[in-house]
Amino acid sequence: GKPNDGKFPSDHSPTPGARLCTCEFSTSDVEAQIIRINTGIGYKGTDDEDHPTQIPFIAAGFFFAPAEFLIDVPFDPYMPWCFMGEEIMLSMRAWTHGWDIYAPRWNWIMHQYRPGRMGLPKFWGSVGRLFGRPGPGFSNQLQLKLIKRVKYLVGYEDCCTRERLVEEGSEEVLEEVDHYAFGEVRTREQYLEWTNIDVKNK
């Protein structure tokens, strides 16, 4: 074959990476005050940035880890089609199992996330198709149920303690919850302190 100098074509050159290092409590009714992960300060792409930065959050739609990760942090089958809440849950579970999270310095690959107004399918549309309930409403109802599992694990005591969930008839969101909860290397409380997340005062 022809020799390759390792350079990308001009229209596919890598760009400086982003770091997921901030979060906020959502104000959307559909998202029910769940923690949303945001990008923070990106890399500059300069030579003095010689190693990746440790960050507190995983981008659920696009991350890489050895297969061993799935032994420590298996995907939770009781959170199907979860969108809001997936990243904070995945990040907390990974970190408490002893996994450190790093942001790559360069974006070597990417995926496109296009707005719904372009008419392209999104996962929440597949939920409606599967259950014969088109439109975003059915997916939103499912999300609001799943978010209670996330909130229980994260520690939203104002709404989602075990007692409150049982009292309101939502105990199904606690199914096998301890198996898909946190590790024993570091604690939930240590994670919340490290990330400056105040669940009580939001």
PDB file of N, CA, C and O in Angstrom, residues 39-116:
ATOM      1  N   THR A  39     -20.244  21.102  29.174  1.00  0.00           N
ATOM      2  CA  THR A  39     -18.818  21.267  28.913  1.00  0.00           C
ATOM      3  C   THR A  39     -18.302  22.461  29.697  1.00  0.00           C
ATOM      4  O   THR A  39     -19.045  23.387  29.998  1.00  0.00           O
ATOM      5  N   GLY A  40     -17.045  22.404  30.005  1.00  0.00           N
ATOM      6  CA  GLY A  40     -16.400  23.515  30.695  1.00  0.00           C
ATOM      7  C   GLY A  40     -15.389  24.152  29.768  1.00  0.00           C
ATOM      8  O   GLY A  40     -15.648  24.359  28.593  1.00  0.00           O
ATOM      9  N   ILE A  41     -14.216  24.406  30.287  1.00  0.00           N
ATOM     10  CA  ILE A  41     -13.153  25.021  29.499  1.00  0.00           C
ATOM     11  C   ILE A  41     -12.510  23.959  28.620  1.00  0.00           C
ATOM     12  O   ILE A  41     -12.073  22.921  29.104  1.00  0.00           O
ATOM     13  N   GLY A  42     -12.454  24.210  27.340  1.00  0.00           N
ATOM     14  CA  GLY A  42     -11.834  23.260  26.418  1.00  0.00           C
ATOM     15  C   GLY A  42     -10.320  23.390  26.417  1.00  0.00           C
ATOM     16  O   GLY A  42      -9.749  24.349  26.945  1.00  0.00           O
ATOM     17  N   TYR A  43      -9.686  22.404  25.835  1.00  0.00           N
ATOM     18  CA  TYR A  43      -8.242  22.491  25.637  1.00  0.00           C
ATOM     19  C   TYR A  43      -7.943  23.567  24.593  1.00  0.00           C
ATOM     20  O   TYR A  43      -8.766  23.863  23.732  1.00  0.00           O
ATOM     21  N   LYS A  44      -6.737  24.126  24.662  1.00  0.00           N
ATOM     22  CA  LYS A  44      -6.332  25.158  23.698  1.00  0.00           C
ATOM     23  C   LYS A  44      -5.655  24.563  22.475  1.00  0.00           C
ATOM     24  O   LYS A  44      -5.507  25.223  21.461  1.00  0.00           O
ATOM     25  N   GLY A  45      -5.181  23.317  22.593  1.00  0.00           N
ATOM     26  CA  GLY A  45      -4.470  22.705  21.478  1.00  0.00           C
ATOM     27  C   GLY A  45      -3.024  23.118  21.405  1.00  0.00           C
ATOM     28  O   GLY A  45      -2.397  23.053  20.355  1.00  0.00           O
ATOM     29  N   THR A  46      -2.456  23.567  22.527  1.00  0.00           N
ATOM     30  CA  THR A  46      -1.062  24.013  22.543  1.00  0.00           C
ATOM     31  C   THR A  46      -0.148  22.901  23.052  1.00  0.00           C
ATOM     32  O   THR A  46      -0.591  21.940  23.682  1.00  0.00           O
ATOM     33  N   ASP A  47       1.132  23.050  22.775  1.00  0.00           N
ATOM     34  CA  ASP A  47       2.108  22.012  23.110  1.00  0.00           C
ATOM     35  C   ASP A  47       2.286  21.814  24.617  1.00  0.00           C
ATOM     36  O   ASP A  47       2.736  20.766  25.056  1.00  0.00           O
ATOM     37  N   ASP A  48       1.958  22.824  25.420  1.00  0.00           N
ATOM     38  CA  ASP A  48       2.145  22.672  26.869  1.00  0.00           C
ATOM     39  C   ASP A  48       1.079  21.778  27.506  1.00  0.00           C
ATOM     40  O   ASP A  48       1.195  21.401  28.659  1.00  0.00           O
ATOM     41  N   GLU A  49       0.038  21.424  26.752  1.00  0.00           N
ATOM     42  CA  GLU A  49      -0.981  20.497  27.244  1.00  0.00           C
ATOM     43  C   GLU A  49      -0.541  19.088  26.861  1.00  0.00           C
ATOM     44  O   GLU A  49      -0.930  18.548  25.835  1.00  0.00           O
ATOM     45  N   ASP A  50       0.278  18.491  27.712  1.00  0.00           N
ATOM     46  CA  ASP A  50       0.909  17.229  27.329  1.00  0.00           C
ATOM     47  C   ASP A  50       0.234  15.991  27.893  1.00  0.00           C
ATOM     48  O   ASP A  50       0.687  14.882  27.662  1.00  0.00           O
ATOM     49  N   HIS A  51      -0.845  16.152  28.638  1.00  0.00           N
ATOM     50  CA  HIS A  51      -1.561  14.989  29.143  1.00  0.00           C
ATOM     51  C   HIS A  51      -3.037  15.339  29.348  1.00  0.00           C
ATOM     52  O   HIS A  51      -3.381  16.502  29.535  1.00  0.00           O
ATOM     53  N   PRO A  52      -3.896  14.334  29.305  1.00  0.00           N
ATOM     54  CA  PRO A  52      -5.335  14.592  29.496  1.00  0.00           C
ATOM     55  C   PRO A  52      -5.631  15.073  30.921  1.00  0.00           C
ATOM     56  O   PRO A  52      -4.909  14.750  31.857  1.00  0.00           O
ATOM     57  N   THR A  53      -6.706  15.816  31.048  1.00  0.00           N
ATOM     58  CA  THR A  53      -7.142  16.328  32.345  1.00  0.00           C
ATOM     59  C   THR A  53      -8.157  15.372  32.959  1.00  0.00           C
ATOM     60  O   THR A  53      -9.057  14.892  32.269  1.00  0.00           O
ATOM     61  N   GLN A  54      -8.003  15.140  34.265  1.00  0.00           N
ATOM     62  CA  GLN A  54      -9.025  14.348  34.949  1.00  0.00           C
ATOM     63  C   GLN A  54     -10.264  15.221  35.130  1.00  0.00           C
ATOM     64  O   GLN A  54     -10.177  16.388  35.494  1.00  0.00           O
ATOM     65  N   ILE A  55     -11.418  14.628  34.836  1.00  0.00           N
ATOM     66  CA  ILE A  55     -12.686  15.348  34.936  1.00  0.00           C
ATOM     67  C   ILE A  55     -13.676  14.493  35.731  1.00  0.00           C
ATOM     68  O   ILE A  55     -13.468  13.295  35.894  1.00  0.00           O
ATOM     69  N   PRO A  56     -14.770  15.084  36.212  1.00  0.00           N
ATOM     70  CA  PRO A  56     -15.714  14.311  37.037  1.00  0.00           C
ATOM     71  C   PRO A  56     -16.849  13.624  36.277  1.00  0.00           C
ATOM     72  O   PRO A  56     -17.588  12.855  36.869  1.00  0.00           O
ATOM     73  N   PHE A  57     -16.997  13.901  34.985  1.00  0.00           N
ATOM     74  CA  PHE A  57     -18.194  13.428  34.290  1.00  0.00           C
ATOM     75  C   PHE A  57     -17.874  12.653  33.015  1.00  0.00           C
ATOM     76  O   PHE A  57     -16.924  12.973  32.303  1.00  0.00           O
ATOM     77  N   ILE A  58     -18.710  11.670  32.726  1.00  0.00           N
ATOM     78  CA  ILE A  58     -18.635  10.874  31.499  1.00  0.00           C
ATOM     79  C   ILE A  58     -19.737  11.337  30.552  1.00  0.00           C
ATOM     80  O   ILE A  58     -20.881  11.516  30.965  1.00  0.00           O
ATOM     81  N   ALA A  59     -19.394  11.505  29.286  1.00  0.00           N
ATOM     82  CA  ALA A  59     -20.403  11.741  28.252  1.00  0.00           C
ATOM     83  C   ALA A  59     -20.938  10.371  27.845  1.00  0.00           C
ATOM     84  O   ALA A  59     -20.246   9.597  27.195  1.00  0.00           O
ATOM     85  N   ALA A  60     -22.139  10.050  28.243  1.00  0.00           N
ATOM     86  CA  ALA A  60     -22.666   8.688  28.084  1.00  0.00           C
ATOM     87  C   ALA A  60     -22.742   8.239  26.632  1.00  0.00           C
ATOM     88  O   ALA A  60     -22.618   7.053  26.344  1.00  0.00           O
ATOM     89  N   GLY A  61     -22.942   9.160  25.727  1.00  0.00           N
ATOM     90  CA  GLY A  61     -23.093   8.771  24.337  1.00  0.00           C
ATOM     91  C   GLY A  61     -21.789   8.534  23.611  1.00  0.00           C
ATOM     92  O   GLY A  61     -21.790   8.105  22.466  1.00  0.00           O
ATOM     93  N   PHE A  62     -20.662   8.798  24.287  1.00  0.00           N
ATOM     94  CA  PHE A  62     -19.405   8.774  23.548  1.00  0.00           C
ATOM     95  C   PHE A  62     -18.227   8.687  24.510  1.00  0.00           C
ATOM     96  O   PHE A  62     -17.599   9.682  24.822  1.00  0.00           O
ATOM     97  N   PHE A  63     -17.953   7.490  25.009  1.00  0.00           N
ATOM     98  CA  PHE A  63     -16.788   7.345  25.881  1.00  0.00           C
ATOM     99  C   PHE A  63     -16.119   6.008  25.599  1.00  0.00           C
ATOM    100  O   PHE A  63     -16.713   5.101  25.036  1.00  0.00           O
ATOM    101  N   PHE A  64     -14.859   5.919  25.991  1.00  0.00           N
ATOM    102  CA  PHE A  64     -14.064   4.724  25.742  1.00  0.00           C
ATOM    103  C   PHE A  64     -13.463   4.236  27.046  1.00  0.00           C
ATOM    104  O   PHE A  64     -13.005   5.032  27.862  1.00  0.00           O
ATOM    105  N   ALA A  65     -13.447   2.929  27.230  1.00  0.00           N
ATOM    106  CA  ALA A  65     -12.852   2.315  28.416  1.00  0.00           C
ATOM    107  C   ALA A  65     -12.528   0.865  28.088  1.00  0.00           C
ATOM    108  O   ALA A  65     -13.130   0.281  27.168  1.00  0.00           O
ATOM    109  N   PRO A  66     -11.622   0.258  28.838  1.00  0.00           N
ATOM    110  CA  PRO A  66     -11.404  -1.185  28.650  1.00  0.00           C
ATOM    111  C   PRO A  66     -12.688  -1.956  28.980  1.00  0.00           C
ATOM    112  O   PRO A  66     -13.527  -1.485  29.749  1.00  0.00           O
ATOM    113  N   ALA A  67     -12.826  -3.155  28.417  1.00  0.00           N
ATOM    114  CA  ALA A  67     -14.029  -3.965  28.650  1.00  0.00           C
ATOM    115  C   ALA A  67     -14.240  -4.259  30.124  1.00  0.00           C
ATOM    116  O   ALA A  67     -15.381  -4.469  30.564  1.00  0.00           O
ATOM    117  N   GLU A  68     -13.183  -4.251  30.899  1.00  0.00           N
ATOM    118  CA  GLU A  68     -13.269  -4.463  32.345  1.00  0.00           C
ATOM    119  C   GLU A  68     -14.237  -3.476  33.014  1.00  0.00           C
ATOM    120  O   GLU A  68     -14.844  -3.759  34.037  1.00  0.00           O
ATOM    121  N   PHE A  69     -14.387  -2.313  32.396  1.00  0.00           N
ATOM    122  CA  PHE A  69     -15.307  -1.299  32.912  1.00  0.00           C
ATOM    123  C   PHE A  69     -16.710  -1.882  33.093  1.00  0.00           C
ATOM    124  O   PHE A  69     -17.392  -1.609  34.076  1.00  0.00           O
ATOM    125  N   LEU A  70     -17.149  -2.693  32.131  1.00  0.00           N
ATOM    126  CA  LEU A  70     -18.506  -3.243  32.175  1.00  0.00           C
ATOM    127  C   LEU A  70     -18.683  -4.306  33.253  1.00  0.00           C
ATOM    128  O   LEU A  70     -19.805  -4.633  33.624  1.00  0.00           O
ATOM    129  N   ILE A  71     -17.590  -4.855  33.750  1.00  0.00           N
ATOM    130  CA  ILE A  71     -17.670  -5.771  34.893  1.00  0.00           C
ATOM    131  C   ILE A  71     -17.941  -4.963  36.161  1.00  0.00           C
ATOM    132  O   ILE A  71     -18.784  -5.316  36.977  1.00  0.00           O
ATOM    133  N   ASP A  72     -17.226  -3.854  36.293  1.00  0.00           N
ATOM    134  CA  ASP A  72     -17.396  -2.998  37.475  1.00  0.00           C
ATOM    135  C   ASP A  72     -18.672  -2.174  37.408  1.00  0.00           C
ATOM    136  O   ASP A  72     -19.340  -1.964  38.413  1.00  0.00           O
ATOM    137  N   VAL A  73     -18.989  -1.676  36.223  1.00  0.00           N
ATOM    138  CA  VAL A  73     -20.107  -0.739  36.057  1.00  0.00           C
ATOM    139  C   VAL A  73     -21.012  -1.231  34.922  1.00  0.00           C
ATOM    140  O   VAL A  73     -21.069  -0.635  33.849  1.00  0.00           O
ATOM    141  N   PRO A  74     -21.724  -2.342  35.129  1.00  0.00           N
ATOM    142  CA  PRO A  74     -22.601  -2.838  34.054  1.00  0.00           C
ATOM    143  C   PRO A  74     -23.749  -1.866  33.803  1.00  0.00           C
ATOM    144  O   PRO A  74     -24.196  -1.166  34.719  1.00  0.00           O
ATOM    145  N   PHE A  75     -24.195  -1.811  32.570  1.00  0.00           N
ATOM    146  CA  PHE A  75     -25.339  -0.955  32.270  1.00  0.00           C
ATOM    147  C   PHE A  75     -26.553  -1.455  33.051  1.00  0.00           C
ATOM    148  O   PHE A  75     -26.780  -2.652  33.179  1.00  0.00           O
ATOM    149  N   ASP A  76     -27.311  -0.521  33.571  1.00  0.00           N
ATOM    150  CA  ASP A  76     -28.462  -0.832  34.415  1.00  0.00           C
ATOM    151  C   ASP A  76     -29.676  -1.155  33.548  1.00  0.00           C
ATOM    152  O   ASP A  76     -30.229  -0.267  32.893  1.00  0.00           O
ATOM    153  N   PRO A  77     -30.123  -2.421  33.517  1.00  0.00           N
ATOM    154  CA  PRO A  77     -31.269  -2.781  32.658  1.00  0.00           C
ATOM    155  C   PRO A  77     -32.589  -2.202  33.154  1.00  0.00           C
ATOM    156  O   PRO A  77     -33.593  -2.265  32.439  1.00  0.00           O
ATOM    157  N   TYR A  78     -32.599  -1.651  34.366  1.00  0.00           N
ATOM    158  CA  TYR A  78     -33.825  -1.058  34.897  1.00  0.00           C
ATOM    159  C   TYR A  78     -33.925   0.434  34.552  1.00  0.00           C
ATOM    160  O   TYR A  78     -34.785   1.130  35.077  1.00  0.00           O
ATOM    161  N   MET A  79     -33.029   0.891  33.679  1.00  0.00           N
ATOM    162  CA  MET A  79     -33.109   2.270  33.201  1.00  0.00           C
ATOM    163  C   MET A  79     -33.132   2.280  31.673  1.00  0.00           C
ATOM    164  O   MET A  79     -32.293   2.899  31.025  1.00  0.00           O
ATOM    165  N   PRO A  80     -34.107   1.584  31.068  1.00  0.00           N
ATOM    166  CA  PRO A  80     -34.134   1.544  29.602  1.00  0.00           C
ATOM    167  C   PRO A  80     -34.460   2.913  29.017  1.00  0.00           C
ATOM    168  O   PRO A  80     -35.255   3.652  29.584  1.00  0.00           O
ATOM    169  N   TRP A  81     -33.838   3.233  27.920  1.00  0.00           N
ATOM    170  CA  TRP A  81     -34.088   4.485  27.212  1.00  0.00           C
ATOM    171  C   TRP A  81     -33.899   5.713  28.097  1.00  0.00           C
ATOM    172  O   TRP A  81     -34.500   6.756  27.874  1.00  0.00           O
ATOM    173  N   CYS A  82     -33.082   5.591  29.125  1.00  0.00           N
ATOM    174  CA  CYS A  82     -32.848   6.743  29.994  1.00  0.00           C
ATOM    175  C   CYS A  82     -31.993   7.766  29.251  1.00  0.00           C
ATOM    176  O   CYS A  82     -30.983   7.428  28.659  1.00  0.00           O
ATOM    177  N   PHE A  83     -32.393   8.988  29.297  1.00  0.00           N
ATOM    178  CA  PHE A  83     -31.625  10.059  28.657  1.00  0.00           C
ATOM    179  C   PHE A  83     -31.130  11.010  29.731  1.00  0.00           C
ATOM    180  O   PHE A  83     -29.956  11.030  30.059  1.00  0.00           O
ATOM    181  N   MET A  84     -32.019  11.761  30.315  1.00  0.00           N
ATOM    182  CA  MET A  84     -31.621  12.655  31.394  1.00  0.00           C
ATOM    183  C   MET A  84     -31.332  11.817  32.642  1.00  0.00           C
ATOM    184  O   MET A  84     -32.123  10.983  33.031  1.00  0.00           O
ATOM    185  N   GLY A  85     -30.194  12.035  33.224  1.00  0.00           N
ATOM    186  CA  GLY A  85     -29.810  11.292  34.418  1.00  0.00           C
ATOM    187  C   GLY A  85     -28.814  10.184  34.141  1.00  0.00           C
ATOM    188  O   GLY A  85     -28.147   9.702  35.062  1.00  0.00           O
ATOM    189  N   GLU A  86     -28.695   9.762  32.895  1.00  0.00           N
ATOM    190  CA  GLU A  86     -27.772   8.669  32.583  1.00  0.00           C
ATOM    191  C   GLU A  86     -26.321   9.064  32.855  1.00  0.00           C
ATOM    192  O   GLU A  86     -25.547   8.285  33.419  1.00  0.00           O
ATOM    193  N   GLU A  87     -25.944  10.281  32.493  1.00  0.00           N
ATOM    194  CA  GLU A  87     -24.536  10.679  32.616  1.00  0.00           C
ATOM    195  C   GLU A  87     -24.111  10.860  34.068  1.00  0.00           C
ATOM    196  O   GLU A  87     -23.022  10.419  34.451  1.00  0.00           O
ATOM    197  N   ILE A  88     -24.942  11.469  34.885  1.00  0.00           N
ATOM    198  CA  ILE A  88     -24.552  11.634  36.291  1.00  0.00           C
ATOM    199  C   ILE A  88     -24.481  10.270  36.975  1.00  0.00           C
ATOM    200  O   ILE A  88     -23.581   9.997  37.767  1.00  0.00           O
ATOM    201  N   MET A  89     -25.402   9.381  36.622  1.00  0.00           N
ATOM    202  CA  MET A  89     -25.400   8.057  37.235  1.00  0.00           C
ATOM    203  C   MET A  89     -24.170   7.259  36.813  1.00  0.00           C
ATOM    204  O   MET A  89     -23.495   6.636  37.645  1.00  0.00           O
ATOM    205  N   LEU A  90     -23.872   7.266  35.542  1.00  0.00           N
ATOM    206  CA  LEU A  90     -22.715   6.543  35.022  1.00  0.00           C
ATOM    207  C   LEU A  90     -21.425   7.104  35.616  1.00  0.00           C
ATOM    208  O   LEU A  90     -20.527   6.351  36.014  1.00  0.00           O
ATOM    209  N   SER A  91     -21.330   8.411  35.707  1.00  0.00           N
ATOM    210  CA  SER A  91     -20.138   9.055  36.264  1.00  0.00           C
ATOM    211  C   SER A  91     -19.938   8.690  37.731  1.00  0.00           C
ATOM    212  O   SER A  91     -18.830   8.331  38.160  1.00  0.00           O
ATOM    213  N   MET A  92     -20.992   8.768  38.509  1.00  0.00           N
ATOM    214  CA  MET A  92     -20.894   8.461  39.945  1.00  0.00           C
ATOM    215  C   MET A  92     -20.552   6.995  40.172  1.00  0.00           C
ATOM    216  O   MET A  92     -19.721   6.673  41.027  1.00  0.00           O
ATOM    217  N   ARG A  93     -21.185   6.119  39.423  1.00  0.00           N
ATOM    218  CA  ARG A  93     -20.920   4.683  39.593  1.00  0.00           C
ATOM    219  C   ARG A  93     -19.482   4.355  39.216  1.00  0.00           C
ATOM    220  O   ARG A  93     -18.792   3.622  39.922  1.00  0.00           O
ATOM    221  N   ALA A  94     -19.011   4.911  38.102  1.00  0.00           N
ATOM    222  CA  ALA A  94     -17.636   4.643  37.669  1.00  0.00           C
ATOM    223  C   ALA A  94     -16.640   5.160  38.702  1.00  0.00           C
ATOM    224  O   ALA A  94     -15.710   4.447  39.108  1.00  0.00           O
ATOM    225  N   TRP A  95     -16.819   6.383  39.136  1.00  0.00           N
ATOM    226  CA  TRP A  95     -15.867   7.007  40.067  1.00  0.00           C
ATOM    227  C   TRP A  95     -15.825   6.267  41.404  1.00  0.00           C
ATOM    228  O   TRP A  95     -14.759   6.043  41.957  1.00  0.00           O
ATOM    229  N   THR A  96     -16.989   5.868  41.907  1.00  0.00           N
ATOM    230  CA  THR A  96     -17.005   5.163  43.199  1.00  0.00           C
ATOM    231  C   THR A  96     -16.448   3.746  43.085  1.00  0.00           C
ATOM    232  O   THR A  96     -16.031   3.157  44.082  1.00  0.00           O
ATOM    233  N   HIS A  97     -16.409   3.201  41.872  1.00  0.00           N
ATOM    234  CA  HIS A  97     -15.771   1.896  41.647  1.00  0.00           C
ATOM    235  C   HIS A  97     -14.262   2.040  41.424  1.00  0.00           C
ATOM    236  O   HIS A  97     -13.578   1.056  41.157  1.00  0.00           O
ATOM    237  N   GLY A  98     -13.751   3.254  41.496  1.00  0.00           N
ATOM    238  CA  GLY A  98     -12.311   3.468  41.378  1.00  0.00           C
ATOM    239  C   GLY A  98     -11.825   3.890  40.015  1.00  0.00           C
ATOM    240  O   GLY A  98     -10.622   4.024  39.797  1.00  0.00           O
ATOM    241  N   TRP A  99     -12.737   4.124  39.082  1.00  0.00           N
ATOM    242  CA  TRP A  99     -12.336   4.568  37.748  1.00  0.00           C
ATOM    243  C   TRP A  99     -12.133   6.074  37.747  1.00  0.00           C
ATOM    244  O   TRP A  99     -12.985   6.821  38.226  1.00  0.00           O
ATOM    245  N   ASP A 100     -11.013   6.520  37.217  1.00  0.00           N
ATOM    246  CA  ASP A 100     -10.773   7.947  37.014  1.00  0.00           C
ATOM    247  C   ASP A 100     -11.205   8.281  35.593  1.00  0.00           C
ATOM    248  O   ASP A 100     -11.032   7.491  34.667  1.00  0.00           O
ATOM    249  N   ILE A 101     -11.755   9.464  35.410  1.00  0.00           N
ATOM    250  CA  ILE A 101     -12.316   9.886  34.127  1.00  0.00           C
ATOM    251  C   ILE A 101     -11.424  10.988  33.557  1.00  0.00           C
ATOM    252  O   ILE A 101     -11.094  11.949  34.254  1.00  0.00           O
ATOM    253  N   TYR A 102     -11.066  10.859  32.308  1.00  0.00           N
ATOM    254  CA  TYR A 102     -10.190  11.839  31.664  1.00  0.00           C
ATOM    255  C   TYR A 102     -10.812  12.344  30.374  1.00  0.00           C
ATOM    256  O   TYR A 102     -11.509  11.608  29.675  1.00  0.00           O
ATOM    257  N   ALA A 103     -10.515  13.592  30.049  1.00  0.00           N
ATOM    258  CA  ALA A 103     -10.966  14.190  28.789  1.00  0.00           C
ATOM    259  C   ALA A 103      -9.831  14.127  27.783  1.00  0.00           C
ATOM    260  O   ALA A 103      -8.748  14.635  28.049  1.00  0.00           O
ATOM    261  N   PRO A 104     -10.048  13.497  26.629  1.00  0.00           N
ATOM    262  CA  PRO A 104      -9.009  13.480  25.599  1.00  0.00           C
ATOM    263  C   PRO A 104      -8.639  14.904  25.177  1.00  0.00           C
ATOM    264  O   PRO A 104      -9.501  15.782  25.101  1.00  0.00           O
ATOM    265  N   ARG A 105      -7.359  15.101  24.892  1.00  0.00           N
ATOM    266  CA  ARG A 105      -6.896  16.443  24.507  1.00  0.00           C
ATOM    267  C   ARG A 105      -7.355  16.836  23.104  1.00  0.00           C
ATOM    268  O   ARG A 105      -7.445  18.013  22.790  1.00  0.00           O
ATOM    269  N   TRP A 106      -7.625  15.834  22.264  1.00  0.00           N
ATOM    270  CA  TRP A 106      -8.018  16.117  20.883  1.00  0.00           C
ATOM    271  C   TRP A 106      -9.284  15.341  20.521  1.00  0.00           C
ATOM    272  O   TRP A 106      -9.473  14.228  20.967  1.00  0.00           O
ATOM    273  N   ASN A 107     -10.127  15.961  19.719  1.00  0.00           N
ATOM    274  CA  ASN A 107     -11.295  15.289  19.157  1.00  0.00           C
ATOM    275  C   ASN A 107     -10.863  14.610  17.862  1.00  0.00           C
ATOM    276  O   ASN A 107     -10.778  15.255  16.815  1.00  0.00           O
ATOM    277  N   TRP A 108     -10.574  13.316  17.947  1.00  0.00           N
ATOM    278  CA  TRP A 108     -10.158  12.573  16.760  1.00  0.00           C
ATOM    279  C   TRP A 108     -11.345  12.036  15.982  1.00  0.00           C
ATOM    280  O   TRP A 108     -11.273  11.801  14.786  1.00  0.00           O
ATOM    281  N   ILE A 109     -12.424  11.794  16.662  1.00  0.00           N
ATOM    282  CA  ILE A 109     -13.647  11.338  16.020  1.00  0.00           C
ATOM    283  C   ILE A 109     -14.812  12.101  16.641  1.00  0.00           C
ATOM    284  O   ILE A 109     -14.659  12.735  17.689  1.00  0.00           O
ATOM    285  N   MET A 110     -15.948  12.045  16.020  1.00  0.00           N
ATOM    286  CA  MET A 110     -17.103  12.795  16.519  1.00  0.00           C
ATOM    287  C   MET A 110     -18.385  12.099  16.090  1.00  0.00           C
ATOM    288  O   MET A 110     -18.361  11.182  15.268  1.00  0.00           O
ATOM    289  N   HIS A 111     -19.469  12.517  16.698  1.00  0.00           N
ATOM    290  CA  HIS A 111     -20.771  12.099  16.184  1.00  0.00           C
ATOM    291  C   HIS A 111     -21.644  13.335  16.085  1.00  0.00           C
ATOM    292  O   HIS A 111     -21.458  14.297  16.825  1.00  0.00           O
ATOM    293  N   GLN A 112     -22.561  13.321  15.154  1.00  0.00           N
ATOM    294  CA  GLN A 112     -23.438  14.463  14.960  1.00  0.00           C
ATOM    295  C   GLN A 112     -24.706  14.277  15.771  1.00  0.00           C
ATOM    296  O   GLN A 112     -25.316  13.214  15.742  1.00  0.00           O
ATOM    297  N   TYR A 113     -25.064  15.319  16.473  1.00  0.00           N
ATOM    298  CA  TYR A 113     -26.327  15.318  17.198  1.00  0.00           C
ATOM    299  C   TYR A 113     -27.149  16.445  16.599  1.00  0.00           C
ATOM    300  O   TYR A 113     -26.905  17.611  16.872  1.00  0.00           O
ATOM    301  N   ARG A 114     -28.068  16.090  15.754  1.00  0.00           N
ATOM    302  CA  ARG A 114     -28.818  17.106  15.019  1.00  0.00           C
ATOM    303  C   ARG A 114     -30.154  17.384  15.684  1.00  0.00           C
ATOM    304  O   ARG A 114     -30.773  16.487  16.236  1.00  0.00           O
ATOM    305  N   PRO A 115     -30.609  18.622  15.593  1.00  0.00           N
ATOM    306  CA  PRO A 115     -31.889  18.977  16.221  1.00  0.00           C
ATOM    307  C   PRO A 115     -33.067  18.223  15.605  1.00  0.00           C
ATOM    308  O   PRO A 115     -33.059  17.911  14.411  1.00  0.00           O
ATOM    309  N   GLY A 116     -34.067  17.968  16.426  1.00  0.00           N
ATOM    310  CA  GLY A 116     -35.256  17.255  15.971  1.00  0.00           C
ATOM    311  C   GLY A 116     -35.973  17.954  14.835  1.00  0.00           C
ATOM    312  O   GLY A 116     -36.620  17.311  14.015  1.00  0.00           O
TER     313      GLY A 116
END
